[in-house]
Amino acid sequence: MINGNVSHWWQQIGAPTPRAALPGNLTADVAIVGAGYTGLWTAYYLKQQRPELRVVVVEQRHAGYGASGRNGGWLTNSVTGGREQYEKTHGRDAVERFQRAMNETVDEVIRVADAEGIDADIKRGGEFGVAYTPAQESRLRAFAASEQRWKHTDLELLEKAEAQAKINVARTRAAVWHPHAARIQPAKLVAGLAAAAERLGVEIYERTRVVEIAPHRVHTTHGTVSAEYVVRATEGFTANLKGLHRLWLPMNSSLIATEPLGADVWDELRWNQGEVLGDFAHVYMYAQRTADDRIAIGGRGVPYQYGSKTDTDGRTPEVTVETLSEILHRFFPVTRNAAIDHVWSGVLGVPRDWAATVGLDRATGIAWGGGYVGTGVTSTNLAGRTIADLILGNDTEITGLPWVNHRVRKWEPEPLRWLATKGLYAAYGLADRSELAGRKQTSPIAHIADVVTGRH
């Protein structure tokens, strides 16, 4: 079993050839910090609309080194943070537009991949969420009723037999499914996107650490980039930047990938259409069937490191491997003898209210996108298009969506941040264990944890 080495996705296609570091001080029209999905989509759409712009991307390691090359490969339509809080501030029509935009963004990523010749193992099979305890079933049915009150969710409630005919998860009680999702290979997408941006004339400098973002300036270990606009696209690594330590919590998430599974296993599991798979536990899981017939399954593992520390190569504690393996075998008992080929971890950005945001401060020239809380494969594309429109002064439908210029308070200082996160995820784990043991309704411990975390 390989532990770390960034991710299975990069292991599969091989580490990229390093690009040159920043050669020294330079001037650009737009300087972008971070060569993940957000930064690269922003650069791509800027150059699509204004080819004459000089767009420079600065990256500490290599394009796709962070969450963009490590995630679970869910291209799905989630409105990060939930619709209800936006309904309170912007009204129902604005939230309906937001959901429609997210649906269309799934289509847009697939369109660009096709247009640019990016083979990212995309298979559109929708998103499947399963309940396998009575308490989870209760939450699933409430969720389905809520989702079906919105125009553009297109969610279907599946009873036990229909659900197991679609994906044969052991102990299934009910499931939900919607069509606006696809499986992808994350590293293939980010590598292809970087190449597409370079073909348009975007300059990507790697192995260059940014130490501070200032108005119209990006200060790095290799020089300063001066620009009319600066885009902060650093997601889970934002806490490493000067003055931004408490802006977004760097939450750790981990994945395991099995060895390729045989046809007999897939015949039993009936997981054939490219569906991405999740559940209704409090400490939820996420999974996909990869293009080479593995199961890649993820979850929180050790959710937070003291002082907002972020990992480097993705090395993962053995206890996390055991936890994810237990979930895999509980869902699919036929996998009990399957080897785990690779385990890795990465960080994602979590705002205090669990809601992603994009924006532009015209006074400083600083734009930003992030806080995706694990839904960034799709949200980053909408963020990149939105940031490009904001910088270019385009008044479009997406620049008026509720997440634009959304601001929240910072996370608490240490040690409160560490104590709260550790305690809250322990509470979620306790609630899940009690439900697995037979508790019929959602544990009140989980309700309290939701309120304290800001998730509800």
Short mmCIF file of C-alpha atoms in Angstrom, two decimals:
data_model
loop_
_atom_site.label_atom_id
_atom_site.label_comp_id
_atom_site.label_asym_id
_atom_site.label_seq_id
_atom_site.Cartn_x
_atom_site.Cartn_y
_atom_site.Cartn_z
CA MET A 1 0.00 0.00 0.00
CA ILE A 2 1.29 3.45 -0.93
CA ASN A 3 0.74 6.03 1.81
CA GLY A 4 0.90 9.62 0.64
CA ASN A 5 2.80 10.57 -2.53
CA VAL A 6 0.17 13.31 -3.03
CA SER A 7 -2.65 11.08 -4.39
CA HIS A 8 -3.57 7.96 -6.32
CA TRP A 9 -4.70 10.23 -9.16
CA TRP A 10 -1.20 11.67 -9.61
CA GLN A 11 0.37 8.26 -9.05
CA GLN A 12 -1.80 6.93 -11.87
CA ILE A 13 -0.72 9.48 -14.49
CA GLY A 14 2.75 10.27 -13.16
CA ALA A 15 4.06 13.40 -11.46
CA PRO A 16 4.13 16.39 -13.82
CA THR A 17 7.34 17.80 -15.23
CA PRO A 18 8.13 20.83 -13.03
CA ARG A 19 7.56 24.23 -14.60
CA ALA A 20 10.02 27.07 -14.07
CA ALA A 21 9.97 29.15 -10.91
CA LEU A 22 9.14 32.85 -11.03
CA PRO A 23 12.21 34.46 -12.66
CA GLY A 24 12.08 37.58 -10.46
CA ASN A 25 10.03 40.75 -10.26
CA LEU A 26 7.50 41.17 -13.06
CA THR A 27 4.34 43.05 -13.95
CA ALA A 28 1.06 41.54 -15.13
CA ASP A 29 -2.54 42.55 -15.65
CA VAL A 30 -3.77 39.78 -13.35
CA ALA A 31 -1.71 37.78 -10.84
CA ILE A 32 -3.27 34.57 -9.54
CA VAL A 33 -2.03 32.79 -6.41
CA GLY A 34 -2.62 29.06 -6.64
CA ALA A 35 -2.64 26.74 -9.67
CA GLY A 36 -5.58 24.61 -8.62
CA TYR A 37 -9.01 24.56 -10.21
CA THR A 38 -10.02 28.06 -9.04
CA GLY A 39 -6.88 29.77 -10.25
CA LEU A 40 -6.70 27.89 -13.53
CA TRP A 41 -10.38 28.32 -14.40
CA THR A 42 -10.06 32.05 -13.66
CA ALA A 43 -7.01 32.32 -15.91
CA TYR A 44 -8.67 30.26 -18.64
CA TYR A 45 -11.81 32.42 -18.82
CA LEU A 46 -9.87 35.69 -18.58
CA LYS A 47 -7.77 34.76 -21.59
CA GLN A 48 -10.79 33.41 -23.46
CA GLN A 49 -12.44 36.82 -23.20
CA ARG A 50 -9.38 39.10 -23.29
CA PRO A 51 -6.45 37.37 -25.03
CA GLU A 52 -4.26 40.49 -24.75
CA LEU A 53 -4.16 40.35 -20.94
CA ARG A 54 -0.98 39.17 -19.25
CA VAL A 55 -2.17 36.59 -16.74
CA VAL A 56 0.39 35.09 -14.36
CA VAL A 57 -0.27 32.13 -12.03
CA VAL A 58 2.10 31.45 -9.11
CA GLU A 59 2.12 28.03 -7.44
CA GLN A 60 4.10 26.77 -4.45
CA ARG A 61 4.53 23.18 -5.71
CA HIS A 62 2.93 22.18 -9.02
CA ALA A 63 -0.44 22.71 -10.69
CA GLY A 64 -3.02 20.53 -8.96
CA TYR A 65 -0.83 19.73 -5.97
CA GLY A 66 -3.57 20.62 -3.47
CA ALA A 67 -7.22 19.60 -3.31
CA SER A 68 -7.62 19.84 -7.09
CA GLY A 69 -5.40 16.78 -7.53
CA ARG A 70 -6.50 14.87 -4.44
CA ASN A 71 -10.30 15.09 -4.18
CA GLY A 72 -12.90 12.36 -4.56
CA GLY A 73 -13.75 13.23 -8.16
CA TRP A 74 -17.31 14.45 -7.60
CA LEU A 75 -18.46 16.87 -10.29
CA THR A 76 -21.82 17.66 -8.72
CA ASN A 77 -24.28 20.52 -8.31
CA SER A 78 -24.19 21.26 -4.56
CA VAL A 79 -24.82 24.81 -3.39
CA THR A 80 -22.16 24.90 -0.68
CA GLY A 81 -23.55 26.07 2.64
CA GLY A 82 -27.15 25.22 1.81
CA ARG A 83 -29.85 27.25 0.13
CA GLU A 84 -31.75 28.29 3.24
CA GLN A 85 -29.25 30.88 4.46
CA TYR A 86 -29.17 32.51 1.01
CA GLU A 87 -32.97 32.48 0.86
CA LYS A 88 -33.03 34.53 4.07
CA THR A 89 -30.64 37.15 2.67
CA HIS A 90 -31.43 37.21 -1.07
CA GLY A 91 -34.86 35.64 -1.55
CA ARG A 92 -36.03 32.42 -3.15
CA ASP A 93 -35.68 33.50 -6.79
CA ALA A 94 -31.98 34.29 -6.31
CA VAL A 95 -31.39 30.87 -4.78
CA GLU A 96 -33.26 29.15 -7.62
CA ARG A 97 -30.91 30.95 -10.04
CA PHE A 98 -27.93 29.78 -8.00
CA GLN A 99 -29.07 26.15 -8.20
CA ARG A 100 -29.68 26.41 -11.92
CA ALA A 101 -26.20 27.90 -12.34
CA MET A 102 -24.67 24.97 -10.46
CA ASN A 103 -26.52 22.49 -12.70
CA GLU A 104 -25.26 24.34 -15.77
CA THR A 105 -21.72 24.38 -14.36
CA VAL A 106 -21.61 20.59 -14.39
CA ASP A 107 -22.42 20.82 -18.12
CA GLU A 108 -19.81 23.55 -18.61
CA VAL A 109 -16.95 21.53 -17.13
CA ILE A 110 -17.85 18.61 -19.36
CA ARG A 111 -18.11 20.95 -22.38
CA VAL A 112 -14.69 22.51 -21.82
CA ALA A 113 -13.05 19.13 -21.22
CA ASP A 114 -14.43 17.95 -24.54
CA ALA A 115 -13.51 21.16 -26.38
CA GLU A 116 -9.95 21.15 -25.02
CA GLY A 117 -9.37 17.44 -25.52
CA ILE A 118 -9.05 16.73 -21.78
CA ASP A 119 -9.64 13.04 -21.13
CA ALA A 120 -10.52 13.12 -17.44
CA ASP A 121 -12.43 9.80 -17.27
CA ILE A 122 -15.69 11.75 -17.07
CA LYS A 123 -18.77 9.57 -16.77
CA ARG A 124 -22.06 11.23 -15.98
CA GLY A 125 -24.18 9.00 -13.78
CA GLY A 126 -25.65 11.39 -11.23
CA GLU A 127 -25.26 11.52 -7.46
CA PHE A 128 -26.54 8.65 -5.31
CA GLY A 129 -27.01 9.05 -1.55
CA VAL A 130 -27.92 6.07 0.60
CA ALA A 131 -29.36 5.57 4.09
CA TYR A 132 -28.59 2.33 5.93
CA THR A 133 -29.82 3.05 9.47
CA PRO A 134 -33.27 4.17 10.67
CA ALA A 135 -31.93 7.58 11.74
CA GLN A 136 -30.22 8.09 8.39
CA GLU A 137 -33.43 7.10 6.62
CA SER A 138 -35.34 9.71 8.59
CA ARG A 139 -32.83 12.39 7.55
CA LEU A 140 -32.83 11.19 3.96
CA ARG A 141 -36.62 11.39 3.66
CA ALA A 142 -36.66 14.87 5.19
CA PHE A 143 -33.88 15.89 2.80
CA ALA A 144 -35.77 14.51 -0.20
CA ALA A 145 -38.94 16.38 0.76
CA SER A 146 -36.95 19.61 1.16
CA GLU A 147 -35.07 19.17 -2.13
CA GLN A 148 -38.25 18.48 -4.07
CA ARG A 149 -39.64 21.88 -3.06
CA TRP A 150 -36.97 23.54 -5.26
CA LYS A 151 -37.33 23.84 -9.02
CA HIS A 152 -33.96 22.69 -10.29
CA THR A 153 -32.86 19.89 -7.98
CA ASP A 154 -34.48 17.06 -10.02
CA LEU A 155 -34.08 14.72 -7.06
CA GLU A 156 -35.70 11.28 -6.96
CA LEU A 157 -36.49 9.27 -3.85
CA LEU A 158 -35.69 5.58 -4.29
CA GLU A 159 -37.18 2.92 -2.05
CA LYS A 160 -35.08 -0.06 -0.95
CA ALA A 161 -35.53 -2.40 -3.93
CA GLU A 162 -35.08 0.35 -6.52
CA ALA A 163 -32.06 1.73 -4.69
CA GLN A 164 -30.31 -1.64 -4.44
CA ALA A 165 -31.02 -2.33 -8.10
CA LYS A 166 -29.01 0.82 -8.89
CA ILE A 167 -26.10 0.33 -6.43
CA ASN A 168 -26.16 -2.69 -4.16
CA VAL A 169 -25.15 -1.16 -0.82
CA ALA A 170 -25.62 -3.58 2.07
CA ARG A 171 -28.43 -2.75 4.54
CA THR A 172 -29.90 -0.09 2.21
CA ARG A 173 -33.18 1.31 3.52
CA ALA A 174 -33.73 4.07 0.93
CA ALA A 175 -31.72 6.36 -1.33
CA VAL A 176 -31.90 9.57 -3.31
CA TRP A 177 -30.49 10.29 -6.77
CA HIS A 178 -30.24 13.28 -9.07
CA PRO A 179 -28.77 13.54 -12.60
CA HIS A 180 -26.51 16.60 -12.19
CA ALA A 181 -23.25 14.84 -11.32
CA ALA A 182 -20.38 12.94 -12.91
CA ARG A 183 -17.33 10.97 -11.88
CA ILE A 184 -13.98 12.45 -12.90
CA GLN A 185 -10.27 11.72 -12.47
CA PRO A 186 -9.19 14.92 -10.67
CA ALA A 187 -5.50 15.04 -11.64
CA LYS A 188 -6.29 14.44 -15.31
CA LEU A 189 -8.71 17.38 -15.24
CA VAL A 190 -6.33 19.80 -13.53
CA ALA A 191 -3.36 18.79 -15.69
CA GLY A 192 -5.43 19.22 -18.83
CA LEU A 193 -6.80 22.54 -17.64
CA ALA A 194 -3.29 23.86 -16.94
CA ALA A 195 -2.20 22.87 -20.43
CA ALA A 196 -5.29 24.50 -21.95
CA ALA A 197 -4.61 27.73 -20.06
CA GLU A 198 -0.99 27.75 -21.27
CA ARG A 199 -2.13 27.32 -24.86
CA LEU A 200 -4.09 30.55 -24.41
CA GLY A 201 -0.94 32.31 -23.18
CA VAL A 202 -1.31 32.03 -19.40
CA GLU A 203 2.06 31.97 -17.62
CA ILE A 204 2.31 29.38 -14.83
CA TYR A 205 5.28 29.59 -12.44
CA GLU A 206 5.76 26.70 -10.03
CA ARG A 207 8.04 26.01 -7.04
CA THR A 208 7.43 29.60 -5.90
CA ARG A 209 6.02 30.22 -2.43
CA VAL A 210 3.83 33.24 -1.87
CA VAL A 211 4.48 34.84 1.51
CA GLU A 212 1.97 37.71 1.34
CA ILE A 213 -0.85 39.04 -0.79
CA ALA A 214 -1.13 42.84 -0.72
CA PRO A 215 -3.08 45.38 -2.78
CA HIS A 216 -1.83 45.01 -6.37
CA ARG A 217 1.15 42.93 -5.18
CA VAL A 218 2.06 39.29 -4.69
CA HIS A 219 5.22 38.89 -2.62
CA THR A 220 7.00 35.57 -3.16
CA THR A 221 10.27 33.83 -2.35
CA HIS A 222 11.41 34.55 -5.91
CA GLY A 223 10.31 38.13 -6.40
CA THR A 224 7.21 40.34 -6.50
CA VAL A 225 4.44 40.26 -9.08
CA SER A 226 2.76 43.63 -9.54
CA ALA A 227 -0.70 43.60 -11.09
CA GLU A 228 -3.88 45.61 -11.35
CA TYR A 229 -5.75 42.61 -9.98
CA VAL A 230 -4.62 39.84 -7.63
CA VAL A 231 -6.66 36.63 -7.25
CA ARG A 232 -6.37 34.59 -4.06
CA ALA A 233 -7.11 31.00 -5.08
CA THR A 234 -5.45 29.15 -2.21
CA GLU A 235 -8.43 27.25 -0.67
CA GLY A 236 -7.21 25.02 2.21
CA PHE A 237 -3.75 26.61 2.19
CA THR A 238 -5.12 30.12 2.82
CA ALA A 239 -4.25 29.85 6.53
CA ASN A 240 -0.54 29.89 5.59
CA LEU A 241 -0.75 33.44 4.24
CA LYS A 242 0.08 36.47 6.34
CA GLY A 243 -3.00 37.96 8.01
CA LEU A 244 -5.35 35.15 6.89
CA HIS A 245 -4.65 32.49 9.51
CA ARG A 246 -8.22 32.41 10.85
CA LEU A 247 -10.14 33.11 7.64
CA TRP A 248 -10.81 29.51 6.57
CA LEU A 249 -10.21 26.37 8.58
CA PRO A 250 -7.99 23.85 6.72
CA MET A 251 -10.01 20.66 7.10
CA ASN A 252 -8.31 17.34 6.33
CA SER A 253 -10.00 14.70 4.24
CA SER A 254 -8.62 11.29 3.32
CA LEU A 255 -9.20 8.63 0.66
CA ILE A 256 -8.32 5.02 0.04
CA ALA A 257 -8.29 3.28 -3.33
CA THR A 258 -8.70 -0.47 -3.67
CA GLU A 259 -6.94 -2.67 -6.15
CA PRO A 260 -8.87 -3.10 -9.45
CA LEU A 261 -11.89 -5.30 -8.72
CA GLY A 262 -13.04 -8.20 -10.88
CA ALA A 263 -16.14 -8.47 -13.03
CA ASP A 264 -17.81 -10.76 -10.47
CA VAL A 265 -17.59 -8.02 -7.84
CA TRP A 266 -19.11 -5.42 -10.15
CA ASP A 267 -21.86 -7.83 -11.18
CA GLU A 268 -22.86 -8.06 -7.53
CA LEU A 269 -22.54 -4.34 -6.81
CA ARG A 270 -24.36 -3.22 -9.99
CA TRP A 271 -22.47 0.09 -9.84
CA ASN A 272 -22.10 0.67 -13.57
CA GLN A 273 -23.27 4.12 -14.63
CA GLY A 274 -20.65 6.48 -13.19
CA GLU A 275 -22.69 7.45 -10.14
CA VAL A 276 -20.86 9.18 -7.31
CA LEU A 277 -21.88 7.69 -3.97
CA GLY A 278 -22.46 9.23 -0.54
CA ASP A 279 -24.41 8.55 2.63
CA PHE A 280 -26.38 10.31 5.37
CA ALA A 281 -24.01 9.74 8.29
CA HIS A 282 -22.90 12.79 10.27
CA VAL A 283 -19.26 12.07 9.42
CA TYR A 284 -20.17 11.29 5.86
CA MET A 285 -18.32 9.31 3.21
CA TYR A 286 -17.94 9.86 -0.53
CA ALA A 287 -16.93 7.38 -3.19
CA GLN A 288 -16.63 6.62 -6.88
CA ARG A 289 -15.98 3.65 -9.14
CA THR A 290 -12.85 4.64 -11.01
CA ALA A 291 -12.29 4.20 -14.72
CA ASP A 292 -9.92 1.29 -13.97
CA ASP A 293 -12.48 -0.46 -11.74
CA ARG A 294 -11.29 0.48 -8.27
CA ILE A 295 -13.38 1.90 -5.48
CA ALA A 296 -12.02 5.19 -4.19
CA ILE A 297 -13.71 6.05 -0.90
CA GLY A 298 -13.11 9.01 1.36
CA GLY A 299 -14.03 10.65 4.64
CA ARG A 300 -12.79 12.99 7.31
CA GLY A 301 -10.11 10.88 9.07
CA VAL A 302 -8.23 13.28 11.39
CA PRO A 303 -10.15 16.43 10.52
CA TYR A 304 -7.92 19.20 11.84
CA GLN A 305 -4.32 19.79 12.94
CA TYR A 306 -3.51 22.22 15.74
CA GLY A 307 -2.62 25.71 14.57
CA SER A 308 -4.23 25.23 11.13
CA LYS A 309 -1.26 23.20 9.93
CA THR A 310 -1.52 21.78 6.43
CA ASP A 311 -0.06 18.54 5.14
CA THR A 312 2.59 18.14 2.45
CA ASP A 313 2.64 14.80 0.64
CA GLY A 314 -0.69 13.44 1.90
CA ARG A 315 0.61 10.87 4.36
CA THR A 316 -2.29 9.43 6.37
CA PRO A 317 -2.54 7.82 9.85
CA GLU A 318 -3.20 4.08 9.96
CA VAL A 319 -6.34 4.65 12.06
CA THR A 320 -7.86 6.55 9.13
CA VAL A 321 -7.09 3.67 6.77
CA GLU A 322 -8.84 1.32 9.19
CA THR A 323 -11.88 3.61 9.49
CA LEU A 324 -12.30 4.01 5.72
CA SER A 325 -11.74 0.29 5.16
CA GLU A 326 -14.48 -0.49 7.71
CA ILE A 327 -16.89 1.77 5.82
CA LEU A 328 -15.93 0.15 2.51
CA HIS A 329 -16.55 -3.35 3.87
CA ARG A 330 -19.80 -2.34 5.59
CA PHE A 331 -21.13 -0.93 2.32
CA PHE A 332 -19.76 -3.73 0.15
CA PRO A 333 -18.98 -6.94 2.07
CA VAL A 334 -17.72 -8.56 -1.14
CA THR A 335 -14.65 -6.26 -0.95
CA ARG A 336 -13.34 -7.71 2.34
CA ASN A 337 -10.49 -9.51 0.61
CA ALA A 338 -9.61 -6.63 -1.71
CA ALA A 339 -6.23 -5.00 -1.17
CA ILE A 340 -5.97 -1.27 -0.47
CA ASP A 341 -3.46 0.02 -3.01
CA HIS A 342 -3.20 3.67 -1.96
CA VAL A 343 -4.20 6.05 0.82
CA TRP A 344 -3.75 9.82 0.84
CA SER A 345 -5.05 13.04 2.40
CA GLY A 346 -5.50 16.69 1.52
CA VAL A 347 -6.94 19.91 2.92
CA LEU A 348 -10.03 21.87 1.98
CA GLY A 349 -11.13 25.32 3.11
CA VAL A 350 -14.01 25.69 5.59
CA PRO A 351 -15.50 29.14 6.32
CA ARG A 352 -17.12 29.74 9.71
CA ASP A 353 -20.61 29.38 8.18
CA TRP A 354 -19.63 26.52 5.82
CA ALA A 355 -20.57 28.59 2.76
CA ALA A 356 -18.26 29.13 -0.23
CA THR A 357 -17.64 32.63 -1.53
CA VAL A 358 -16.22 34.60 -4.45
CA GLY A 359 -15.65 38.32 -4.67
CA LEU A 360 -13.61 41.33 -5.67
CA ASP A 361 -12.51 44.33 -3.61
CA ARG A 362 -12.01 47.03 -6.23
CA ALA A 363 -10.24 49.30 -3.76
CA THR A 364 -7.39 46.81 -3.30
CA GLY A 365 -7.71 44.91 -6.56
CA ILE A 366 -7.86 41.64 -4.61
CA ALA A 367 -10.31 38.96 -5.77
CA TRP A 368 -10.88 35.58 -4.17
CA GLY A 369 -12.70 32.29 -4.46
CA GLY A 370 -12.85 29.38 -2.08
CA GLY A 371 -14.24 27.86 1.10
CA TYR A 372 -15.83 25.06 -0.92
CA VAL A 373 -16.03 22.58 1.98
CA GLY A 374 -15.37 19.67 -0.34
CA THR A 375 -17.69 20.64 -3.24
CA GLY A 376 -15.05 22.46 -5.23
CA VAL A 377 -14.80 20.37 -8.40
CA THR A 378 -17.89 22.13 -9.74
CA SER A 379 -17.89 25.31 -7.64
CA THR A 380 -14.39 26.26 -8.80
CA ASN A 381 -15.53 26.52 -12.40
CA LEU A 382 -18.40 28.83 -11.48
CA ALA A 383 -15.98 30.75 -9.26
CA GLY A 384 -13.45 31.14 -12.08
CA ARG A 385 -16.08 32.43 -14.49
CA THR A 386 -17.46 34.77 -11.85
CA ILE A 387 -14.06 36.20 -10.88
CA ALA A 388 -13.22 36.72 -14.55
CA ASP A 389 -16.48 38.61 -15.08
CA LEU A 390 -15.94 40.72 -11.96
CA ILE A 391 -12.41 41.67 -13.03
CA LEU A 392 -13.52 42.49 -16.58
CA GLY A 393 -16.50 44.51 -15.35
CA ASN A 394 -19.07 42.23 -16.98
CA ASP A 395 -22.52 42.53 -15.43
CA THR A 396 -23.77 38.96 -15.92
CA GLU A 397 -26.28 36.70 -14.27
CA ILE A 398 -23.55 34.85 -12.36
CA THR A 399 -22.03 38.04 -10.90
CA GLY A 400 -25.34 38.61 -9.11
CA LEU A 401 -25.54 35.21 -7.43
CA PRO A 402 -25.88 35.16 -3.62
CA TRP A 403 -22.36 33.92 -2.88
CA VAL A 404 -20.69 36.91 -4.53
CA ASN A 405 -18.95 39.08 -1.91
CA HIS A 406 -20.41 36.94 0.89
CA ARG A 407 -18.40 37.55 4.09
CA VAL A 408 -18.41 35.80 7.47
CA ARG A 409 -16.57 36.18 10.74
CA LYS A 410 -13.23 34.50 11.32
CA TRP A 411 -12.70 31.25 13.16
CA GLU A 412 -11.86 31.40 16.87
CA PRO A 413 -8.20 31.59 17.93
CA GLU A 414 -6.27 28.59 19.25
CA PRO A 415 -6.65 26.55 21.34
CA LEU A 416 -10.41 27.07 20.99
CA ARG A 417 -10.35 26.18 17.30
CA TRP A 418 -8.59 22.86 17.88
CA LEU A 419 -10.61 21.92 20.97
CA ALA A 420 -13.92 22.71 19.26
CA THR A 421 -13.11 20.86 16.04
CA LYS A 422 -11.77 17.80 17.84
CA GLY A 423 -14.72 17.73 20.22
CA LEU A 424 -17.34 18.29 17.56
CA TYR A 425 -16.10 15.54 15.28
CA ALA A 426 -15.89 13.22 18.27
CA ALA A 427 -19.54 14.09 18.91
CA TYR A 428 -20.48 13.34 15.29
CA GLY A 429 -18.65 10.02 15.51
CA LEU A 430 -20.44 9.14 18.74
CA ALA A 431 -23.79 9.99 17.11
CA ASP A 432 -22.99 7.77 14.11
CA ARG A 433 -21.98 4.87 16.33
CA SER A 434 -25.18 5.11 18.35
CA GLU A 435 -27.22 5.11 15.15
CA LEU A 436 -25.32 2.10 13.79
CA ALA A 437 -26.10 0.36 17.08
CA GLY A 438 -29.83 0.84 16.52
CA ARG A 439 -30.83 4.35 17.59
CA LYS A 440 -33.99 5.17 15.61
CA GLN A 441 -33.73 8.97 15.52
CA THR A 442 -30.90 11.45 15.02
CA SER A 443 -28.85 11.83 18.17
CA PRO A 444 -29.33 15.15 20.02
CA ILE A 445 -25.53 15.26 20.26
CA ALA A 446 -25.40 15.70 16.49
CA HIS A 447 -28.02 18.47 16.59
CA ILE A 448 -25.96 20.40 19.15
CA ALA A 449 -22.77 19.88 17.12
CA ASP A 450 -24.49 21.21 13.99
CA VAL A 451 -25.43 24.42 15.78
CA VAL A 452 -21.97 24.94 17.27
CA THR A 453 -20.14 24.29 13.98
CA GLY A 454 -22.36 26.72 12.10
CA ARG A 455 -23.60 24.01 9.71
CA HIS A 456 -27.22 24.68 10.73
#
